[in-house]
JSON list of C-alpha atoms in Angstrom, two decimals:
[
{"chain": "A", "resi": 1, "resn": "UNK", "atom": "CA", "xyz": [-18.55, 43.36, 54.87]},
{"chain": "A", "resi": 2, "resn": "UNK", "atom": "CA", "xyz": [-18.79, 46.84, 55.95]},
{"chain": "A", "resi": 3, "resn": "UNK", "atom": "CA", "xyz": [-17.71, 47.85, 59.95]},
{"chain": "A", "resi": 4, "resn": "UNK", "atom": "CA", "xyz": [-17.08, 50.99, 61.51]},
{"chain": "A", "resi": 5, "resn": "UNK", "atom": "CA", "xyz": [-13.49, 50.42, 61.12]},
{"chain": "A", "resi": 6, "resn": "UNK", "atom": "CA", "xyz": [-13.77, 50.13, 57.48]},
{"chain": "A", "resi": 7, "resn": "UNK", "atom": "CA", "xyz": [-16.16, 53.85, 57.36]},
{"chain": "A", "resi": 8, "resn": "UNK", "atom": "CA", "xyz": [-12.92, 55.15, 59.81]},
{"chain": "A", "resi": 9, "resn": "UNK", "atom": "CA", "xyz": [-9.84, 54.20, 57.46]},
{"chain": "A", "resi": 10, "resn": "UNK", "atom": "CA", "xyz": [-11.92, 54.11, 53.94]},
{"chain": "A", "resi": 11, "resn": "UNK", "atom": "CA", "xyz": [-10.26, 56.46, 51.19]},
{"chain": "A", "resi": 12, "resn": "UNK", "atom": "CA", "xyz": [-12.51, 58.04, 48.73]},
{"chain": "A", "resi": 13, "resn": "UNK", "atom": "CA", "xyz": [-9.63, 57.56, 46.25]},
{"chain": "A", "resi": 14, "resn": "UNK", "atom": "CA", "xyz": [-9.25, 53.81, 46.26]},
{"chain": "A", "resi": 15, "resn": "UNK", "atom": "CA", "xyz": [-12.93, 52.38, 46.15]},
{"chain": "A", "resi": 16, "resn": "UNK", "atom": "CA", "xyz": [-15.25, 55.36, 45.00]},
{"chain": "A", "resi": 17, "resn": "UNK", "atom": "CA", "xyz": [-15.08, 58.49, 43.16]},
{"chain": "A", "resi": 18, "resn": "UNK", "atom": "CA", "xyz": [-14.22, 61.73, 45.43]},
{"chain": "A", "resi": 19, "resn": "UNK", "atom": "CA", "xyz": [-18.02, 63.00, 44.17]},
{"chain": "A", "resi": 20, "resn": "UNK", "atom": "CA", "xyz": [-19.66, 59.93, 45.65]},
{"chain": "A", "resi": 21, "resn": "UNK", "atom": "CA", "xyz": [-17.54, 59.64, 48.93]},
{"chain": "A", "resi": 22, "resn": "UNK", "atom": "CA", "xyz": [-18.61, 63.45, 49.69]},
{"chain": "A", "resi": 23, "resn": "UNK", "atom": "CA", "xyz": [-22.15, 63.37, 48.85]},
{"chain": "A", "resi": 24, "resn": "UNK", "atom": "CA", "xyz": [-24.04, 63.80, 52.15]},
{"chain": "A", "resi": 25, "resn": "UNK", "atom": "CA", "xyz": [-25.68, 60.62, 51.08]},
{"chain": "A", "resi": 26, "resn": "UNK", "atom": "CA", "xyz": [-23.19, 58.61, 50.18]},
{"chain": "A", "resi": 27, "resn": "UNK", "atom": "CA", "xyz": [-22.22, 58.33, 54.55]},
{"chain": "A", "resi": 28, "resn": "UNK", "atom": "CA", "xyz": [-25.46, 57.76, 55.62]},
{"chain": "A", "resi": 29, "resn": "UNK", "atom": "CA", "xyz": [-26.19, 54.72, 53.27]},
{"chain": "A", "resi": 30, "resn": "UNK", "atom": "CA", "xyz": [-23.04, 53.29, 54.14]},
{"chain": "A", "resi": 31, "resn": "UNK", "atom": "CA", "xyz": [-23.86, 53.24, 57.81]},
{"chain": "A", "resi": 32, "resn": "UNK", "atom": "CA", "xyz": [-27.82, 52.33, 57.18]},
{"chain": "A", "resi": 33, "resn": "UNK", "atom": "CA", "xyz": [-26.46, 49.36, 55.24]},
{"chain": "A", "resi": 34, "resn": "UNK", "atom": "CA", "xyz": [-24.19, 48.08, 58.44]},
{"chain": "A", "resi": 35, "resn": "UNK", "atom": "CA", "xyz": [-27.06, 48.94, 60.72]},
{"chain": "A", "resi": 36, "resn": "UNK", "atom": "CA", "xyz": [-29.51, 46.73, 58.59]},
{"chain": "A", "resi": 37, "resn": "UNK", "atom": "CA", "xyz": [-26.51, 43.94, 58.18]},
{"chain": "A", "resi": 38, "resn": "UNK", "atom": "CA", "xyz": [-26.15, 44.43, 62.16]},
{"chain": "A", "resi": 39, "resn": "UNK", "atom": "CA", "xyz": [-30.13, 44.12, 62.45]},
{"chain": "A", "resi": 40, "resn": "UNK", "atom": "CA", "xyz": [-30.37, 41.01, 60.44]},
{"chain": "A", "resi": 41, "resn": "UNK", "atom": "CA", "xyz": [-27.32, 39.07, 62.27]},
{"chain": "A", "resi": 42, "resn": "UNK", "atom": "CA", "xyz": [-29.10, 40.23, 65.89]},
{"chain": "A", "resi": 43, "resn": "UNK", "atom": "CA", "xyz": [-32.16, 39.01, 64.66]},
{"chain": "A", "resi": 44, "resn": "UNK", "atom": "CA", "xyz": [-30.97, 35.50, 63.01]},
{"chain": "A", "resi": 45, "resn": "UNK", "atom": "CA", "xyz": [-28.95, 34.66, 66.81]},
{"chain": "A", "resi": 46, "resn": "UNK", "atom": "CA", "xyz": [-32.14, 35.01, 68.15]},
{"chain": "A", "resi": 47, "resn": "UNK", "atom": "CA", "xyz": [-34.18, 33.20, 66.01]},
{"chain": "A", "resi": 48, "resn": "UNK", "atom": "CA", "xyz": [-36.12, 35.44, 64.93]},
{"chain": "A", "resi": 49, "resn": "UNK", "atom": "CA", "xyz": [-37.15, 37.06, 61.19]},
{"chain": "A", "resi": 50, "resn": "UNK", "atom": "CA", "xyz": [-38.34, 40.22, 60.05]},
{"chain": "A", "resi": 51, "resn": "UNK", "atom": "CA", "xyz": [-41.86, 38.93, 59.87]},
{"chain": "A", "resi": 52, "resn": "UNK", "atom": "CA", "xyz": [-41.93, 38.77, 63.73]},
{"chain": "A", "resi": 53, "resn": "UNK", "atom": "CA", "xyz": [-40.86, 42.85, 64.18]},
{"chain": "A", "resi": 54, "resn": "UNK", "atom": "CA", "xyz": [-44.70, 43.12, 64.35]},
{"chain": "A", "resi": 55, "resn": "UNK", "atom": "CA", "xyz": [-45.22, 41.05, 66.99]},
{"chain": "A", "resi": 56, "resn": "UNK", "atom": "CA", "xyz": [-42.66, 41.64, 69.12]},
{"chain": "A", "resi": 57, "resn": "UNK", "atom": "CA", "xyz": [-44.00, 45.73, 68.42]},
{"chain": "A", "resi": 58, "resn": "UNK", "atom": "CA", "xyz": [-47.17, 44.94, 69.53]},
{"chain": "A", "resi": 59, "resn": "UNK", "atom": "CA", "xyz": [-46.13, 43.47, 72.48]},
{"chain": "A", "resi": 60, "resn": "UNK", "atom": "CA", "xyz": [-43.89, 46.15, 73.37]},
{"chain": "A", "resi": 61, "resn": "UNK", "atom": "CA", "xyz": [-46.09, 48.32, 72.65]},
{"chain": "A", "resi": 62, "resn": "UNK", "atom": "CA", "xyz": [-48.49, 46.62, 74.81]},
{"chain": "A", "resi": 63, "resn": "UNK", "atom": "CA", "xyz": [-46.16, 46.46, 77.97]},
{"chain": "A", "resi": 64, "resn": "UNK", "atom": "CA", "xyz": [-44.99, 50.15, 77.61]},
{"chain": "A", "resi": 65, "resn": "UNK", "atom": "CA", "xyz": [-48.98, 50.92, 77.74]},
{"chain": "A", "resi": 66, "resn": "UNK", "atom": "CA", "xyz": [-49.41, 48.46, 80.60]},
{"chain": "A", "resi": 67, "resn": "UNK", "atom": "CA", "xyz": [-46.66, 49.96, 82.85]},
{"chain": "A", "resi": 68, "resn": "UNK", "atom": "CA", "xyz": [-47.93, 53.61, 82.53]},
{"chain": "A", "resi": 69, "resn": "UNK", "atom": "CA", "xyz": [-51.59, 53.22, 83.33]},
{"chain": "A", "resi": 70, "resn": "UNK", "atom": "CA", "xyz": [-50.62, 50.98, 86.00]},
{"chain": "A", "resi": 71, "resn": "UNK", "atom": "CA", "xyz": [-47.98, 52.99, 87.61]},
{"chain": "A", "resi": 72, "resn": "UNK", "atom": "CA", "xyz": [-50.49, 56.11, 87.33]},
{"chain": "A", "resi": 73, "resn": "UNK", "atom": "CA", "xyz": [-53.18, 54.05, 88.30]},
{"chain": "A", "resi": 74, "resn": "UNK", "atom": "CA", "xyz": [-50.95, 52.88, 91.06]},
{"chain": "A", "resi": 75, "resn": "UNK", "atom": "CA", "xyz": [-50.12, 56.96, 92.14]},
{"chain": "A", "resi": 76, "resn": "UNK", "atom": "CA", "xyz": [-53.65, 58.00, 91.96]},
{"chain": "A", "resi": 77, "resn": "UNK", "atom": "CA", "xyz": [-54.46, 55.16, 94.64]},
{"chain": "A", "resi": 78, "resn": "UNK", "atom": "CA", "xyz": [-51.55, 55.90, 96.93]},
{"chain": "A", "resi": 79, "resn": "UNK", "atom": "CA", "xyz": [-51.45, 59.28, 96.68]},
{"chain": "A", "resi": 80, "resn": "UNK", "atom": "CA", "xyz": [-47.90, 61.18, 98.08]},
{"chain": "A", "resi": 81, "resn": "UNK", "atom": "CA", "xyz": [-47.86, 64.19, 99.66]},
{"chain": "A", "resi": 82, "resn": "UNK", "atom": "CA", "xyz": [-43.79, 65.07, 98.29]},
{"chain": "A", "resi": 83, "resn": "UNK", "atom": "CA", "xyz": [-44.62, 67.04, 94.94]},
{"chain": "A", "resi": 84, "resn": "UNK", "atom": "CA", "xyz": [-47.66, 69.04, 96.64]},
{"chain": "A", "resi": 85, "resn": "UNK", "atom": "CA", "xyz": [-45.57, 70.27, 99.47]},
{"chain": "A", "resi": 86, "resn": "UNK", "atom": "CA", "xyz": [-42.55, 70.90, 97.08]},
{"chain": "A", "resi": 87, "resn": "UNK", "atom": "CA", "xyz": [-45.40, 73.20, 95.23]},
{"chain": "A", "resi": 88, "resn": "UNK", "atom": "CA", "xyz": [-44.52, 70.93, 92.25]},
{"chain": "A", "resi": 89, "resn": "UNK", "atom": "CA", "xyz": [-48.27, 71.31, 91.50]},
{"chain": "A", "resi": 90, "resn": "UNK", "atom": "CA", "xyz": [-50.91, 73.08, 93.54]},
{"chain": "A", "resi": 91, "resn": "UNK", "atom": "CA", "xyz": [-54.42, 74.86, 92.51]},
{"chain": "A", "resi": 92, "resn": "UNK", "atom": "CA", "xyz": [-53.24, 77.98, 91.11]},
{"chain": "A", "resi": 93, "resn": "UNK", "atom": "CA", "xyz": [-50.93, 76.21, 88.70]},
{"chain": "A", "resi": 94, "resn": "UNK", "atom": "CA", "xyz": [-54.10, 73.89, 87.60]},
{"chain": "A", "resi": 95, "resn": "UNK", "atom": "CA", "xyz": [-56.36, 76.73, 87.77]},
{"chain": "A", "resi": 96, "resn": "UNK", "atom": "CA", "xyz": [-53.84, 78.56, 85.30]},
{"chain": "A", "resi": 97, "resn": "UNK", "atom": "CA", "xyz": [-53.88, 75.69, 83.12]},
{"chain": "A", "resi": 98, "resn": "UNK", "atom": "CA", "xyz": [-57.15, 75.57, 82.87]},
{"chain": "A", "resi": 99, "resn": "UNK", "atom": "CA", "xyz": [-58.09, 79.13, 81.91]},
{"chain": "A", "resi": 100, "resn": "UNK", "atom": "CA", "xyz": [-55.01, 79.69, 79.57]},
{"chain": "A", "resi": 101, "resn": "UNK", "atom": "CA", "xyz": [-55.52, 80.39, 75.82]},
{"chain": "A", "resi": 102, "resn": "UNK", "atom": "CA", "xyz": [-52.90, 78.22, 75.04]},
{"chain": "A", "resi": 103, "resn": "UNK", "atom": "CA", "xyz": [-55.33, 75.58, 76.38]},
{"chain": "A", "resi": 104, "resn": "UNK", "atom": "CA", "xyz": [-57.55, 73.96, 74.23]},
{"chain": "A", "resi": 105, "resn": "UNK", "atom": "CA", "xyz": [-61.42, 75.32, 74.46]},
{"chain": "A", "resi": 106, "resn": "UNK", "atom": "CA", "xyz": [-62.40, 71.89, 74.46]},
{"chain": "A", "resi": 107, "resn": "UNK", "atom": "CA", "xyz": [-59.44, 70.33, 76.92]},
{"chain": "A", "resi": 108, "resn": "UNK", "atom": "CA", "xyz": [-60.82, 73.43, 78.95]},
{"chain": "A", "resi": 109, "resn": "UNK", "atom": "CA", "xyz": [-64.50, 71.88, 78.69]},
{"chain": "A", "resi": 110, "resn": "UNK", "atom": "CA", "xyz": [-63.35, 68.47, 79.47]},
{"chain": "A", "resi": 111, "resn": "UNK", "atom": "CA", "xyz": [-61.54, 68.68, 82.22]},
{"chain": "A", "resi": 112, "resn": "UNK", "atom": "CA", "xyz": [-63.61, 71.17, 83.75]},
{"chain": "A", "resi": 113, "resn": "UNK", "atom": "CA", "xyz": [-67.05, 68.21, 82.85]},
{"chain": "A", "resi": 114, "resn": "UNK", "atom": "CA", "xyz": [-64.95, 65.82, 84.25]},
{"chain": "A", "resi": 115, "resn": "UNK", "atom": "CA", "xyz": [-63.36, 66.76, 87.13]},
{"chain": "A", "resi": 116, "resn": "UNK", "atom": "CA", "xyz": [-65.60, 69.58, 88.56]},
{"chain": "A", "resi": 117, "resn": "UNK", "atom": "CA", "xyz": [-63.66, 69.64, 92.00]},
{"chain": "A", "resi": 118, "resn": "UNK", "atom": "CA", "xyz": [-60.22, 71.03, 91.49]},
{"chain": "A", "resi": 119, "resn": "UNK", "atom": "CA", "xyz": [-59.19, 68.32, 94.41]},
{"chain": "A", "resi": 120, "resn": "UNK", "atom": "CA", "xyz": [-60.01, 65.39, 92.04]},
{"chain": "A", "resi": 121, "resn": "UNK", "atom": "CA", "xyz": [-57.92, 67.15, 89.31]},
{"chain": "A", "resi": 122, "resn": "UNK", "atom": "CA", "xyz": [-55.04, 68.21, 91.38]},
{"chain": "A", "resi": 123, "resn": "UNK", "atom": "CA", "xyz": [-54.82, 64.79, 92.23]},
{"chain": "A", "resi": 124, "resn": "UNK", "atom": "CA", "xyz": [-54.99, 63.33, 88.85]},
{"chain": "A", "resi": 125, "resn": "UNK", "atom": "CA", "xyz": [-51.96, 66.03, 87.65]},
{"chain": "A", "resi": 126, "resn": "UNK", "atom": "CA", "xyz": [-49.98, 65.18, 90.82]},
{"chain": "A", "resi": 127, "resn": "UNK", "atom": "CA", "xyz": [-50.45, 61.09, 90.26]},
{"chain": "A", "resi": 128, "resn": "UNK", "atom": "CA", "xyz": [-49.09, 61.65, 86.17]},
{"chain": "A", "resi": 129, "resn": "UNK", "atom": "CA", "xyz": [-46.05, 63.48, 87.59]},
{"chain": "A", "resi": 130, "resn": "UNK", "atom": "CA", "xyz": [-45.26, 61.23, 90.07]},
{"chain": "A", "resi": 131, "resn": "UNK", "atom": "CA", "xyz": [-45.95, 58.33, 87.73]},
{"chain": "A", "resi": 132, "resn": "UNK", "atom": "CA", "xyz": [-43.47, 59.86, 85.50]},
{"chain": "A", "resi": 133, "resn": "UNK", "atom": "CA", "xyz": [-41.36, 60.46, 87.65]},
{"chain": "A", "resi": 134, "resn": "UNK", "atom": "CA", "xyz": [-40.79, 56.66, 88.99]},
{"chain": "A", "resi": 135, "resn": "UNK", "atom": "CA", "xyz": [-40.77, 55.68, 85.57]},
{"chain": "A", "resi": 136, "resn": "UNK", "atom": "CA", "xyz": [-37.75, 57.88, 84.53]},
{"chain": "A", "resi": 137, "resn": "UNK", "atom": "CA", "xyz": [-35.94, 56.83, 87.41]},
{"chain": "A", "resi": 138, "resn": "UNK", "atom": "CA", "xyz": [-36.94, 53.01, 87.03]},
{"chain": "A", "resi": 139, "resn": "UNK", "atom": "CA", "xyz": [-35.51, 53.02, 83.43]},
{"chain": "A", "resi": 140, "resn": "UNK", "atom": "CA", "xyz": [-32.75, 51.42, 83.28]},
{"chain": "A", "resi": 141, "resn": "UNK", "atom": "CA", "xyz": [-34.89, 48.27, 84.98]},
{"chain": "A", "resi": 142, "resn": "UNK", "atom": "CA", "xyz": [-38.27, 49.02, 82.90]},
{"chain": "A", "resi": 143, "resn": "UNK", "atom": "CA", "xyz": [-36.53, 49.33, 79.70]},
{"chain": "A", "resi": 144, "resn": "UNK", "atom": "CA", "xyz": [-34.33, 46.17, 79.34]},
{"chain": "A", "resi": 145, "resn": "UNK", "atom": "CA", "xyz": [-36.95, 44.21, 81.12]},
{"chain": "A", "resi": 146, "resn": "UNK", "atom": "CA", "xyz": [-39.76, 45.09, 78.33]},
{"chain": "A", "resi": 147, "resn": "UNK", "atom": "CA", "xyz": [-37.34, 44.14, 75.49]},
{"chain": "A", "resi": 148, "resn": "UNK", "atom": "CA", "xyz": [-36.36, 40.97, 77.29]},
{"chain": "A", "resi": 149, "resn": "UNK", "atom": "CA", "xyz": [-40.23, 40.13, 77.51]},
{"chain": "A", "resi": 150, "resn": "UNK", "atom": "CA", "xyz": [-41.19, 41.19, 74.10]},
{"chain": "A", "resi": 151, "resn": "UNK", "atom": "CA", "xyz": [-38.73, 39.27, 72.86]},
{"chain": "A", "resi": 152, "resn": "UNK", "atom": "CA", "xyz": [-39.88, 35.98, 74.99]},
{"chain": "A", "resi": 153, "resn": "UNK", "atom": "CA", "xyz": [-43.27, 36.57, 73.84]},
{"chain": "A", "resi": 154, "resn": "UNK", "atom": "CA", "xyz": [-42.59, 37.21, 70.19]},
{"chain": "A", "resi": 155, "resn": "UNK", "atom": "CA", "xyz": [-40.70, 33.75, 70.71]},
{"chain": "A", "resi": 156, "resn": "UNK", "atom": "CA", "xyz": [-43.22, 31.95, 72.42]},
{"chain": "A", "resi": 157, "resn": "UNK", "atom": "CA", "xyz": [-45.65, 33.41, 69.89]},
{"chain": "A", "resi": 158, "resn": "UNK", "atom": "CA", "xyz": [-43.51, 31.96, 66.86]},
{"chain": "A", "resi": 159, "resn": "UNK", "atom": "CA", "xyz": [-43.65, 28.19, 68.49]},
{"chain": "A", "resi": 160, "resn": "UNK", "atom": "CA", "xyz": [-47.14, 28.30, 69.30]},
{"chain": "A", "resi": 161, "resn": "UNK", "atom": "CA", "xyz": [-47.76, 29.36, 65.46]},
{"chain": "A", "resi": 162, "resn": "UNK", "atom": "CA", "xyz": [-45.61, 26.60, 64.33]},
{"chain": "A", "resi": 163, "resn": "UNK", "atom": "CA", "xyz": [-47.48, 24.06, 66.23]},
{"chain": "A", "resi": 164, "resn": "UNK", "atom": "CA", "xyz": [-50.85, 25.16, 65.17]},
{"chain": "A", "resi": 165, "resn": "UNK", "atom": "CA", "xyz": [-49.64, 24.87, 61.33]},
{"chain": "A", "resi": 166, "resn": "UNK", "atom": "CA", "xyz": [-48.14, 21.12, 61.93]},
{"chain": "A", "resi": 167, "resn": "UNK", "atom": "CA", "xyz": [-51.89, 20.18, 63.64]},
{"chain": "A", "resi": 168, "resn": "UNK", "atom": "CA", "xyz": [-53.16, 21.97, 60.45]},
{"chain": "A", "resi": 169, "resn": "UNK", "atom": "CA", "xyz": [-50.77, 19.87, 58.28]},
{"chain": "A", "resi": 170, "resn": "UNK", "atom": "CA", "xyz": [-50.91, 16.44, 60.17]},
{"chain": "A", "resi": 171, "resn": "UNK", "atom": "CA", "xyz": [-54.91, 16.54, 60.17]},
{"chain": "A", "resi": 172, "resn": "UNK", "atom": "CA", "xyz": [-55.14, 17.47, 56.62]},
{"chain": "A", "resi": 173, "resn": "UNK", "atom": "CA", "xyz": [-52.79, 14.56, 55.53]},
{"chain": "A", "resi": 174, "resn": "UNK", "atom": "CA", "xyz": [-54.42, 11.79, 57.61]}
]
């Protein structure tokens, strides 16, 4: 089995030709084959195969989505008046956005279709940022919470799967 302390005291002389041991190549599958053994043993504790990754994706996925538009949601409601008075984002900066040539002629149209009053889009530019902003700092929460989750779910998911096939199973055999 192949660990980091093997890569550290592994001589190019004993196991593999010098060629091989200093192709760039040679490294990298070395340590893509411990991270997949690493993957697989993680993944086996919890009971889990590589046929759930999708799943437990999906619901990830699904969270990450979840917390953004709620937490900008959540900003655009409850509006704060911090970033506007630090001059974080005020009407000349939007107005700049909106009439740069970097700026997409049809962003441009959009936003401008959209959100005619420059009010409505300051305050939909100052609710992303500040959005953003709690995320960032929430992270270290957010981020081991939505694994956690996904990983109950994909679980949950699994057992509910496994019941549904023994009902298929038991009612075709009776």
């Amino acid at each position: 089995a192949l660990s980091l302390s093997s890569i550290a005291t592994y001589s190019p002389h004993t196991q593999q030709s010098s060629y091989q041991w200093h192709h760039p190549f040679f490294r990298l599958r070395i340590i893509a084959s411990m991270m997949k053994d690493m993957a697989i043993a993680f993944l086996e504790e919890r009971d889990l195969t590589a046929a759930d990754l999708p799943t437990f994706i999906l619901l990830h996925t699904a969270l990450s989505a979840l917390l953004v538009s709620s937490t900008w949601y959540w900003c655009y409601q409850h509006p704060s008046k911090f970033l506007s008075r630090a001059g974080v984002i005020n009407n000349k900066r939007i107005g700049s956005i909106l009439k740069s040539p970097n700026t997409p002629g049809r962003v441009q149209r959009l936003l401008q279709n959209t959100m005619p009053s420059s009010s409505s889009t300051k305050l939909l530019a100052t609710s992303f940022v500040e959005a953003k902003i709690g995320r960032l700092v929430a992270k270290p929460i957010t981020i081991p919470t939505r694994l956690w989750l996904s990983w109950q779910g994909t679980v949950a998911w699994k057992q509910q799967q496994q019941i549904i096939r023994l009902r298929k199973s038991s009612s075709s055999g009776q």
